[in-house]
mmCIF file of C-alpha atoms in Angstrom:
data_model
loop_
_atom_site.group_PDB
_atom_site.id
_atom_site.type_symbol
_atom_site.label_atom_id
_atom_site.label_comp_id
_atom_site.label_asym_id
_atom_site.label_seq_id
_atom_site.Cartn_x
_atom_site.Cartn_y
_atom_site.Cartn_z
ATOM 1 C CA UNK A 116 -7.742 1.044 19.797
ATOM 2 C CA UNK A 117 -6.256 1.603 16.397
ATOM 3 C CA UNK A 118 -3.857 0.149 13.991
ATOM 4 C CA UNK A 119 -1.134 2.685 13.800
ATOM 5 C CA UNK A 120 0.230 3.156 10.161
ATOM 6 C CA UNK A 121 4.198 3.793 9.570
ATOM 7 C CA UNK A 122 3.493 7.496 8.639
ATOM 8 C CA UNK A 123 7.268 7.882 8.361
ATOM 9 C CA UNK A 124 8.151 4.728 6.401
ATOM 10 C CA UNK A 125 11.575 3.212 5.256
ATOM 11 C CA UNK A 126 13.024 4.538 2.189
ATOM 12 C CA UNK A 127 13.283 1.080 1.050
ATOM 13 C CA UNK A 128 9.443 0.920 1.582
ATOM 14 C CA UNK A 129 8.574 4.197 -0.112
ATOM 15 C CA UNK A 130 10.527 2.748 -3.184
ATOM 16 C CA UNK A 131 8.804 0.091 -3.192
ATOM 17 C CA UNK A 132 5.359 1.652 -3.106
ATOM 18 C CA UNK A 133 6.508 4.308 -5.592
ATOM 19 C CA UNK A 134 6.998 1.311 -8.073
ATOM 20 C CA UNK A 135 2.727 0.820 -7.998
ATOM 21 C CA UNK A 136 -0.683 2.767 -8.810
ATOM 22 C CA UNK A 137 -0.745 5.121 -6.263
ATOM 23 C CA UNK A 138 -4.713 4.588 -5.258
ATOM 24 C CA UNK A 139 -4.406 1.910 -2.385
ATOM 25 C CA UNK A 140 -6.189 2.201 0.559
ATOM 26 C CA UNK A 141 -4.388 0.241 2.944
ATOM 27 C CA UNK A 142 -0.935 -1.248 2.294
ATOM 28 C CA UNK A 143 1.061 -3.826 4.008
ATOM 29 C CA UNK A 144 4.428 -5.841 4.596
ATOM 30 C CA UNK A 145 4.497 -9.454 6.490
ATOM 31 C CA UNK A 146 6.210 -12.317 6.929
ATOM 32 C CA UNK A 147 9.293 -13.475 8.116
ATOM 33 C CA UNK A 148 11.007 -10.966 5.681
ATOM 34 C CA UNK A 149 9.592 -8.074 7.926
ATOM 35 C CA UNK A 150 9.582 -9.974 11.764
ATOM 36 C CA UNK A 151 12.178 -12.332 11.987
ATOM 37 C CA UNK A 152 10.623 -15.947 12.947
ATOM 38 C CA UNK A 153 12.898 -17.966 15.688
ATOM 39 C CA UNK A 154 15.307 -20.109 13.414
ATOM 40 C CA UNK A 155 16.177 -17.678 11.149
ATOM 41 C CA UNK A 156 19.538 -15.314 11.016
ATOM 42 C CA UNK A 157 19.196 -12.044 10.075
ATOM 43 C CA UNK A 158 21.309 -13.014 7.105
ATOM 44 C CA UNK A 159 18.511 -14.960 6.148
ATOM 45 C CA UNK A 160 15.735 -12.302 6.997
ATOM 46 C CA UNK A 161 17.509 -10.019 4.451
ATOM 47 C CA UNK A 162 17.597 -12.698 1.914
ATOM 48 C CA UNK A 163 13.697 -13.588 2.294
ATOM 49 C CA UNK A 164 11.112 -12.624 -0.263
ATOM 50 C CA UNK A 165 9.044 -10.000 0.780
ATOM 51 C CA UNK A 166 5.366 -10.221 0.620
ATOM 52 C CA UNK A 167 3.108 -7.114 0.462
ATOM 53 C CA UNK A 168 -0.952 -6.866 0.427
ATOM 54 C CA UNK A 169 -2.458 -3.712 -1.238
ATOM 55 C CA UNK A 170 -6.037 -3.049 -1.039
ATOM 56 C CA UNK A 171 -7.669 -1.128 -4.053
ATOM 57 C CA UNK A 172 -11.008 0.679 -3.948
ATOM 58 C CA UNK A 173 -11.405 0.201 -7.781
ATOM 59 C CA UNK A 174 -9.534 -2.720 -8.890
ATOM 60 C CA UNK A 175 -10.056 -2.672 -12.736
ATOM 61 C CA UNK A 176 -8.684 0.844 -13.122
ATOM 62 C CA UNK A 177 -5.670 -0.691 -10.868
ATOM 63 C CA UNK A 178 -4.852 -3.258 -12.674
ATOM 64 C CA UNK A 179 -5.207 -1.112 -16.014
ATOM 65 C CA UNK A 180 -2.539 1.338 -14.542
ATOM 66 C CA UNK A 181 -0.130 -1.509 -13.129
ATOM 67 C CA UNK A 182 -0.122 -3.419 -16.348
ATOM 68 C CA UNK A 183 1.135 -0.275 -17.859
ATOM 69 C CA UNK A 184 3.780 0.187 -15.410
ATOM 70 C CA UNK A 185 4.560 -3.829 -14.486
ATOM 71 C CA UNK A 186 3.235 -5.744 -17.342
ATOM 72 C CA UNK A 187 6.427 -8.074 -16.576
ATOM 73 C CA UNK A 188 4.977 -8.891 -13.138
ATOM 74 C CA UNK A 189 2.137 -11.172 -14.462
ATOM 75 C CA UNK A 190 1.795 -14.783 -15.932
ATOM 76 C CA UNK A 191 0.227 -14.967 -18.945
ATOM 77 C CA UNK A 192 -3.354 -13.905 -18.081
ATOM 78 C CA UNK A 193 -1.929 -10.178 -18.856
ATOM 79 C CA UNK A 194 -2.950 -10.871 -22.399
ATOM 80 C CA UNK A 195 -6.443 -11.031 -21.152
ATOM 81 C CA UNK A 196 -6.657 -7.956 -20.139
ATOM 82 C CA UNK A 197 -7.380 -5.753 -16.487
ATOM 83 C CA UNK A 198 -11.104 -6.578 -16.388
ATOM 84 C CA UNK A 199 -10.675 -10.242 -16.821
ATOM 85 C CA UNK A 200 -8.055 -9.911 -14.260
ATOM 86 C CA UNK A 201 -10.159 -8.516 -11.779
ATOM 87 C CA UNK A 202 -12.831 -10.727 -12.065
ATOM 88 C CA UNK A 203 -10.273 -13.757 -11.362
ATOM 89 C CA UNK A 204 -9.537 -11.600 -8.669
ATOM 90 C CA UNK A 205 -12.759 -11.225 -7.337
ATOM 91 C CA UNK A 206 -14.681 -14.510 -8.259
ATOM 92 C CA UNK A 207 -11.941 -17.063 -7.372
ATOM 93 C CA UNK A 208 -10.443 -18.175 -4.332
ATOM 94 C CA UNK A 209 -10.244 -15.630 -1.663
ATOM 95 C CA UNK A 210 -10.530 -12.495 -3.549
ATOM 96 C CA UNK A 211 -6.686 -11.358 -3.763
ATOM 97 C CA UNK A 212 -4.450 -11.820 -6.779
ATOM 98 C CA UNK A 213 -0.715 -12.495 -6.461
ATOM 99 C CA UNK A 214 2.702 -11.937 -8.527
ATOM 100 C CA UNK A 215 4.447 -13.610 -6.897
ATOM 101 C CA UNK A 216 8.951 -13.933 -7.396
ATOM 102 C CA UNK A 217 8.671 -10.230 -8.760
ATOM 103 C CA UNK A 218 12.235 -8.231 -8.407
ATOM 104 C CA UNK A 219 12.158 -4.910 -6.713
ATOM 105 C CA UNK A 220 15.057 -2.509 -5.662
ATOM 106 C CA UNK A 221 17.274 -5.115 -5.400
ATOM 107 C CA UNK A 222 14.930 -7.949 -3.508
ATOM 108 C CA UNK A 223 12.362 -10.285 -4.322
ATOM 109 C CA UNK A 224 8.806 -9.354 -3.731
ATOM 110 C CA UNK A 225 5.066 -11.230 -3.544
ATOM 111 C CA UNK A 226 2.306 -8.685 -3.645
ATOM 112 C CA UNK A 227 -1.404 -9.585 -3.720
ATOM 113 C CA UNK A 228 -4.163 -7.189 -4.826
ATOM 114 C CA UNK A 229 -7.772 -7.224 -3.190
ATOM 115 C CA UNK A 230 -10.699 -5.327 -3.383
ATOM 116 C CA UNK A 231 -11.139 -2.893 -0.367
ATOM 117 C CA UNK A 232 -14.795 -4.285 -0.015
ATOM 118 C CA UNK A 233 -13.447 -7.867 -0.031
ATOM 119 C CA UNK A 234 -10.959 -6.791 2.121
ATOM 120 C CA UNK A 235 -13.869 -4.975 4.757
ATOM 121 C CA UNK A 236 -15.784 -8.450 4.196
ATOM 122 C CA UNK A 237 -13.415 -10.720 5.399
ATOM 123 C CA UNK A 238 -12.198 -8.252 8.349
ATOM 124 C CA UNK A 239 -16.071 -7.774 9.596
ATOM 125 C CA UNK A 240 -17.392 -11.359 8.730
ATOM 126 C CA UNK A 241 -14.340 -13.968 7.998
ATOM 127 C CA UNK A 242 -15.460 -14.981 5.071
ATOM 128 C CA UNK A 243 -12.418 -16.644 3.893
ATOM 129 C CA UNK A 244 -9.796 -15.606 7.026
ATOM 130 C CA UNK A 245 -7.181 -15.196 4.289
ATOM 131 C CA UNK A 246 -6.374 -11.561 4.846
ATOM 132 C CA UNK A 247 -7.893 -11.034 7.569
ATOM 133 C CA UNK A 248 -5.831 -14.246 9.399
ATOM 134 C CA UNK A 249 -2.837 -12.319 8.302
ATOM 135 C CA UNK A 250 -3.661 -9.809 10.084
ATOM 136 C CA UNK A 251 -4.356 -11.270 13.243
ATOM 137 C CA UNK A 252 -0.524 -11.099 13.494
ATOM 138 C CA UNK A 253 1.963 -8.043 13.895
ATOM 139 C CA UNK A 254 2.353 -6.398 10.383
ATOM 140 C CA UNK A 255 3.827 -3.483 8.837
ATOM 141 C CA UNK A 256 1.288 -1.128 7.909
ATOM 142 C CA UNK A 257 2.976 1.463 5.004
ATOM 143 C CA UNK A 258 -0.352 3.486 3.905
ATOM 144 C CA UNK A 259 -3.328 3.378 5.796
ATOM 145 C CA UNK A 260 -6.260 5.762 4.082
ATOM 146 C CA UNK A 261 -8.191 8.251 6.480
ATOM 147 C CA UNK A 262 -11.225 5.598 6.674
ATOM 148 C CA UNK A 263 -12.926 5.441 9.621
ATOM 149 C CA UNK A 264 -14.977 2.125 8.434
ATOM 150 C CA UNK A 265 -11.409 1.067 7.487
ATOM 151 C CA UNK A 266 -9.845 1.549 11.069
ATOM 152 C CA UNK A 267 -13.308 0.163 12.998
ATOM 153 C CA UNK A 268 -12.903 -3.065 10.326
ATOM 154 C CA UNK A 269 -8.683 -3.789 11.452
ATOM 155 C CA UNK A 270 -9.851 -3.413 15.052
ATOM 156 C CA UNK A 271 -12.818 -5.533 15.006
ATOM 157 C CA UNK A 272 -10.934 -8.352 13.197
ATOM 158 C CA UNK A 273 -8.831 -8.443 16.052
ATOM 159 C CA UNK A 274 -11.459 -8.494 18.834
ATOM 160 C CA UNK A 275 -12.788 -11.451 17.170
ATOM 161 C CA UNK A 276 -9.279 -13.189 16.994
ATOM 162 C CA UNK A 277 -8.884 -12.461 21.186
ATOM 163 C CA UNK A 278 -13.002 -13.811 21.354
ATOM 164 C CA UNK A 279 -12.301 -16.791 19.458
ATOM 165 C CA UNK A 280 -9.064 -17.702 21.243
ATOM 166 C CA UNK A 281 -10.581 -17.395 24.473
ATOM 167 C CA UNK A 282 -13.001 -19.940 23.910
ATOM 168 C CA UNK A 283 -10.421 -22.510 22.835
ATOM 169 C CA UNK A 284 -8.690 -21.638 26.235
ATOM 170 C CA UNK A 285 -9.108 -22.712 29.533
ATOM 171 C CA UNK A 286 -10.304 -19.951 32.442
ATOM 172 C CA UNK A 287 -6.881 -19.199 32.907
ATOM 173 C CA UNK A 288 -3.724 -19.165 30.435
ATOM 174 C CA UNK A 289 -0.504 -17.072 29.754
ATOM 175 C CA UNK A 290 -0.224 -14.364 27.073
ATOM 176 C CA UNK A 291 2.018 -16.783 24.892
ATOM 177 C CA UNK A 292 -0.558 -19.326 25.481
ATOM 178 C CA UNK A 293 -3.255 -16.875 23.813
ATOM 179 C CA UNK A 294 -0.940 -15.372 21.227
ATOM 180 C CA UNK A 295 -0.422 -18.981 19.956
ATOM 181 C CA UNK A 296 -4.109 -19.552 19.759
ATOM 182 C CA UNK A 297 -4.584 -16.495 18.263
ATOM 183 C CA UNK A 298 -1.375 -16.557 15.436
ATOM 184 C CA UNK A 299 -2.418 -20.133 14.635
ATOM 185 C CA UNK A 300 -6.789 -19.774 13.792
ATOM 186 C CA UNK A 301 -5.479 -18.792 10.005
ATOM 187 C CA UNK A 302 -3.394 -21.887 9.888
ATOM 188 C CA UNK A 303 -6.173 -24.165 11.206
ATOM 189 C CA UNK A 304 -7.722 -26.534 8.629
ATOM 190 C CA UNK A 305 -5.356 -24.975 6.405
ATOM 191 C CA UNK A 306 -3.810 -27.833 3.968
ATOM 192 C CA UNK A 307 -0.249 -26.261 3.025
ATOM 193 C CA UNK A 308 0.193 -27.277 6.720
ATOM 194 C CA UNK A 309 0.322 -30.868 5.908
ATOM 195 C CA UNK A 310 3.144 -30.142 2.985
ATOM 196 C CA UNK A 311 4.767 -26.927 2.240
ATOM 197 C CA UNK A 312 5.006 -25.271 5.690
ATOM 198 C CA UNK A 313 7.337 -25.834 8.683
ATOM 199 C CA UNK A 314 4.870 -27.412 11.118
ATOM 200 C CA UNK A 315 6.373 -25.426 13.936
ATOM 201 C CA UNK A 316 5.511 -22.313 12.195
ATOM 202 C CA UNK A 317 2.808 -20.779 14.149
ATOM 203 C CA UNK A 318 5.482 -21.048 17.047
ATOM 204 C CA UNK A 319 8.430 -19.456 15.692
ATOM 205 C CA UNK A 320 5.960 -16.679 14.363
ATOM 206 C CA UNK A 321 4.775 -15.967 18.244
ATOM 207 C CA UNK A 322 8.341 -16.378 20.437
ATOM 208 C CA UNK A 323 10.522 -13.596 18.521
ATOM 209 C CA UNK A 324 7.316 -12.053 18.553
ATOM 210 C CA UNK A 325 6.123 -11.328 21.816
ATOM 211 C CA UNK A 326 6.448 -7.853 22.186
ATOM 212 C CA UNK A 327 4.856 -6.856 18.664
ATOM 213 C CA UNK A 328 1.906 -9.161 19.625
ATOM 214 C CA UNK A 329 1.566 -6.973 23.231
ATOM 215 C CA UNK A 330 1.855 -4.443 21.210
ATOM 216 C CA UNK A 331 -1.541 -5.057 18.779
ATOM 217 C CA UNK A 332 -3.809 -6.799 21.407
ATOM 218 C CA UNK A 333 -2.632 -4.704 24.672
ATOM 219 C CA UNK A 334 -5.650 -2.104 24.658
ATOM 220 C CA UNK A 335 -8.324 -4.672 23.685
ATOM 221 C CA UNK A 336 -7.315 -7.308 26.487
ATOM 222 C CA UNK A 337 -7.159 -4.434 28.804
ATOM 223 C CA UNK A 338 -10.485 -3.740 28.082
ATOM 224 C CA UNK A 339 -12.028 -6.976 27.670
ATOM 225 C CA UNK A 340 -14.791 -7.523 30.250
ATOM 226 C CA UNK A 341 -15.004 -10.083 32.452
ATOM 227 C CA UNK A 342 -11.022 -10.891 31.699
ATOM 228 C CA UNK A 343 -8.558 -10.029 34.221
ATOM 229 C CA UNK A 344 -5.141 -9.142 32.421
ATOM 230 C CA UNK A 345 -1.913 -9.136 34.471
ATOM 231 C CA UNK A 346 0.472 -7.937 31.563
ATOM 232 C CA UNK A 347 3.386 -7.820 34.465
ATOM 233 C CA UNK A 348 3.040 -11.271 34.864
ATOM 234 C CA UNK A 349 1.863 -12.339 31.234
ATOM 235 C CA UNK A 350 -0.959 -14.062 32.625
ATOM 236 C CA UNK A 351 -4.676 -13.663 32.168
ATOM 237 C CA UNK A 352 -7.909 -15.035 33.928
ATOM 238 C CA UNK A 353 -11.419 -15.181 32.765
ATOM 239 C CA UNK A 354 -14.234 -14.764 35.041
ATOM 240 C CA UNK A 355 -17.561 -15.377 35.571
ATOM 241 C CA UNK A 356 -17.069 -17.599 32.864
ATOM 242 C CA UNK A 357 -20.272 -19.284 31.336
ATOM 243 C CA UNK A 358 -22.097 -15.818 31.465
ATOM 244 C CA UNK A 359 -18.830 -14.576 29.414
ATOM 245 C CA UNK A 360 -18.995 -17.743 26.800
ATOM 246 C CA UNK A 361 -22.415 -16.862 26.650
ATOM 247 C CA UNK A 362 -22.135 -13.453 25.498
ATOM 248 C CA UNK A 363 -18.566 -14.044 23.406
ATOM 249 C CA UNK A 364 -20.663 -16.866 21.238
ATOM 250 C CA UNK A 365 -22.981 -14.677 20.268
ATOM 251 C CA UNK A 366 -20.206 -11.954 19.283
ATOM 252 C CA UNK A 367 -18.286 -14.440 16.750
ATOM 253 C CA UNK A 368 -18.898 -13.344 13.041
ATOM 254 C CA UNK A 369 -21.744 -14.211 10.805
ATOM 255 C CA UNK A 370 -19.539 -16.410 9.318
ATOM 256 C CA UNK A 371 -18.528 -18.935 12.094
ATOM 257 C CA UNK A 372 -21.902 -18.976 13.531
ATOM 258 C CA UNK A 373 -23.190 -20.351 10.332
ATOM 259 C CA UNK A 374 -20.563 -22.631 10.877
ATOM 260 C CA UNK A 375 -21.084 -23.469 14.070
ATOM 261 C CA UNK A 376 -24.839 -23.868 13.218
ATOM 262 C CA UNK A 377 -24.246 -26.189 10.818
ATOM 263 C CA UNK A 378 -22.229 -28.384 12.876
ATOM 264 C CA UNK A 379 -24.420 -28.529 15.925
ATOM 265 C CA UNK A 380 -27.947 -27.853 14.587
ATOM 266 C CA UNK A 381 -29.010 -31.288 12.527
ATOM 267 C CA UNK A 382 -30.499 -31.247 9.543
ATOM 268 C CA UNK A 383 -34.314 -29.741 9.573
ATOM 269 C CA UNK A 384 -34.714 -28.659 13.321
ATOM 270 C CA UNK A 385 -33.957 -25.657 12.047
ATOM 271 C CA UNK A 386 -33.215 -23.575 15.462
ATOM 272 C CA UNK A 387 -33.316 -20.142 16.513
ATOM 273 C CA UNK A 388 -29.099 -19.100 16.317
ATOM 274 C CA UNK A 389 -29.246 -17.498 19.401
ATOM 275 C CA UNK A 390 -30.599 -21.214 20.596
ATOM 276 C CA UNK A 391 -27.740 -23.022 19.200
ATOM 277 C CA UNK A 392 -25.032 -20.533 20.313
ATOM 278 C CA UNK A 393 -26.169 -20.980 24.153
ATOM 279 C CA UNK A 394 -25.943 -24.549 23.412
ATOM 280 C CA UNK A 395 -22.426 -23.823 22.026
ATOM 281 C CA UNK A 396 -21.272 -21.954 25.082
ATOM 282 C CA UNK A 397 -22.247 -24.463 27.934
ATOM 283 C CA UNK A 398 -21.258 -27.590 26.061
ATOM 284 C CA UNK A 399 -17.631 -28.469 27.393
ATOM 285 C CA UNK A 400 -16.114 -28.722 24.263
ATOM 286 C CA UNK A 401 -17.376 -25.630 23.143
ATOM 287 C CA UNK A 402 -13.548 -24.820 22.023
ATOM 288 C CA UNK A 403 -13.246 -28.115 19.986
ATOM 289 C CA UNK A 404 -16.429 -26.750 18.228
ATOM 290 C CA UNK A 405 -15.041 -23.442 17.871
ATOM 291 C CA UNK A 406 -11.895 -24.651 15.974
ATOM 292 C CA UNK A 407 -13.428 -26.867 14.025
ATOM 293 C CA UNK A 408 -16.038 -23.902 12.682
ATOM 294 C CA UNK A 409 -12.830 -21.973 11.503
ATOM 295 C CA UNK A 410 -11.001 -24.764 10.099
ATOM 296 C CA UNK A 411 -13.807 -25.147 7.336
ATOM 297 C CA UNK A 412 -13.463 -21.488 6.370
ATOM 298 C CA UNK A 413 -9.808 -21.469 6.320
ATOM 299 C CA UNK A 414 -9.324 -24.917 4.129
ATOM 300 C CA UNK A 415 -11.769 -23.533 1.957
ATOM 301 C CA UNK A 416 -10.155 -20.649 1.001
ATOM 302 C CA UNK A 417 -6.620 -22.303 0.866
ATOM 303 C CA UNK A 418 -7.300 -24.684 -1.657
ATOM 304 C CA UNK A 419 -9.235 -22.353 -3.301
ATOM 305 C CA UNK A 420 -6.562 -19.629 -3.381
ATOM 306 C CA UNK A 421 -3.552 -22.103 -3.880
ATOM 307 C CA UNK A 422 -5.363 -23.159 -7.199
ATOM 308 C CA UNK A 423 -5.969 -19.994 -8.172
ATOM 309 C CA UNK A 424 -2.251 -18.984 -7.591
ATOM 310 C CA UNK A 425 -1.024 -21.444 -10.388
ATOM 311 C CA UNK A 426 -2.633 -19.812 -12.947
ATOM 312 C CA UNK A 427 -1.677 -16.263 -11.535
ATOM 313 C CA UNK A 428 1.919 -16.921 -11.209
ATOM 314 C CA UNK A 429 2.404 -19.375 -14.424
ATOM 315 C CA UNK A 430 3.810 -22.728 -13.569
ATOM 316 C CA UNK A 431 7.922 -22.027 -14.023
ATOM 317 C CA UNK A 432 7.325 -19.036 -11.019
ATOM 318 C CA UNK A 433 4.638 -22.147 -9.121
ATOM 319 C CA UNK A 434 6.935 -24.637 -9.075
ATOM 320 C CA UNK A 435 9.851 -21.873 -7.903
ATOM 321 C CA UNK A 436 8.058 -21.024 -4.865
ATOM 322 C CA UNK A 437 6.815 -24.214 -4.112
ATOM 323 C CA UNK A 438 10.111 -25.596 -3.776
ATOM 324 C CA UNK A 439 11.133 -22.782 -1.407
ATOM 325 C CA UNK A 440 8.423 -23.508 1.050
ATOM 326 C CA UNK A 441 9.523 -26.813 0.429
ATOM 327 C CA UNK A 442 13.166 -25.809 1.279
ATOM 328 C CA UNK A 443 11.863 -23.900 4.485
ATOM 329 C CA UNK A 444 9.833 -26.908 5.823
ATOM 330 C CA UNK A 445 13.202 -29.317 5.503
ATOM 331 C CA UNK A 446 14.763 -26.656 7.780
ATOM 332 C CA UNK A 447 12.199 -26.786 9.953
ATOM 333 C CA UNK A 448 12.293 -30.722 10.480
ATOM 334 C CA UNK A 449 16.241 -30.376 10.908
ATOM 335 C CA UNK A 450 16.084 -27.972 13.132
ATOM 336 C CA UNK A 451 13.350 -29.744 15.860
ATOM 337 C CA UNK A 452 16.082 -32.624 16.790
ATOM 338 C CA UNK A 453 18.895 -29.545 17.295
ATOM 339 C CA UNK A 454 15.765 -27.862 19.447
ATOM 340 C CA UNK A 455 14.489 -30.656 21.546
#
């Protein structure tokens, strides 16, 4: 399977791009700007902010060109100059650096710039799940580079989503059930859930979704083994299932297994991985363990990030976007009692 990119984009998109450096490898839109979430009009779609991820082989000579061509798109740490900027980039938070509340052809845009290799790391290994959670969900792909690591790295991250989710599920379990799962591992342990996020946000992501998420995971549940997918009747059934949990343990990323090591092995038995993951798979709350291995990655890197994203957007454009997610999560509590 592959991650198809738009090769015939939106004019609107192809302005946008045209407005950056031209040397990204992989470009993307998201959000609720780009797939409407349930609870929002398409008045309100259009109205949205758009948010954009570009990855950069060389971010330095990047950030040299963009502060040339957008030099009003960042806080004050323009003034120390594209190197310093890409080490903040690199060394803080989760590797990506946002302008954020930046106008463009008539909307309002977020980008955030990451290295290609940080980008390949978090894909292959979760380091931080920050891009690579976003992209466990349907996205617009605008420029995809001819990158054959590149394409294996998309896929893989999304093998690992459908691996992980499985193990939080039971033997059997609808499609919605495991897009759900799946849409919500980047928001687990994630503190902006707490305040700043409509809580039922994983769920209006998934149910105006559906089809997009088919879409994305189709070819790699149809050739999961030892999973029997019945896409006619969205439902899908493990089997042979400890033998499976066995062998999907040991095919979670380096970083969750140290994870999961650390929460299961105690402190100087020091056992083989291999040991600990078998433990992992036949314990029955294997999926509580699961979760609770990817919530400490992804609250990591969201306070992390979040701090970092003061001093990259400057506090006037902080405390702007703050109060719309603020504004958004209000909606969502008015709209539950309308719902129910």
């Amino acid at each position: 399977m592959t991650v198809p990119a738009l090769q015939n984009s939106s004019v609107f998109y192809r302005r946008i791009l045209s407005l950056f450096p031209q040397d990204i490898s992989l470009a993307f839109a998201y959000g609720s700007a780009v797939f409407r979430q349930t609870g929002t009009s398409q008045g309100q779609v259009g109205k949205n902010m758009l948010d954009f991820i570009f990855a950069v082989d060389d971010p330095v000579t990047w950030h040299t060109k963009n502060l040339i061509e957008n030099r009003k798109h960042y806080s004050l740490l323009k003034h120390l100059g594209p190197k310093r900027i890409s080490n903040i980039q690199n060394d803080h938070g989760a590797g990506i650096y946002f302008n954020t509340l930046v106008p463009a052809d008539n909307r309002v845009i977020k980008y955030g710039v990451i290295s290609t290799d940080t980008l390949m790391d978090d894909l292959f290994n979760w380091k931080t799940l920050y891009v690579a959670g976003r992209l466990h969900k349907p996205v617009r792909i605008l420029l995809q580079n001819g990158s054959g690591k590149l394409r294996a790295a998309l896929v893989g991250n999304l093998k690992s989503a459908v691996i992980a989710s499985f193990l939080m599920l039971p033997e059997s379990f609808s499609e919605e059930d495991l897009f759900l799962q799946i849409a919500g591992l980047s928001y687990s342990g994630d503190f902006r859930m707490v305040i700043g996020e409509d809580k039922s946000k994983v769920s209006n992501i998934v149910k105006d979704n559906m089809p997009h998420f088919r879409k994305l995971y189709n070819n790699i549940l149809q050739e999961c083994p030892h999973v029997v997918y019945k896409p006619q009747q969205g439902r899908l059934e493990v089997r042979g299932v400890m033998y499976w949990l066995t062998i999907s343990c040991a095919d979670l990323n380096s970083t969750l297994h140290a994870n999961i090591t650390r929460l299961v092995d105690p402190p100087g038995k020091n056992r083989d991985v291999e040991e600990i993951l078998l433990q992992v798979a036949q314990d029955p709350d294997c999926g509580s363990v699961v979760q609770h291995g990817i919530s400490s990655i992804v609250k990591t890197s969201s306070i992390t990030q979040s701090a970092k994203g003061i001093a990259t957007a400057g506090l006037f454009k902080t405390v702007s976007y703050s109060v719309k997610k603020l504004q958004k999560m209000w909606r969502g509590w008015r709209r539950k009692p309308s719902q129910s």
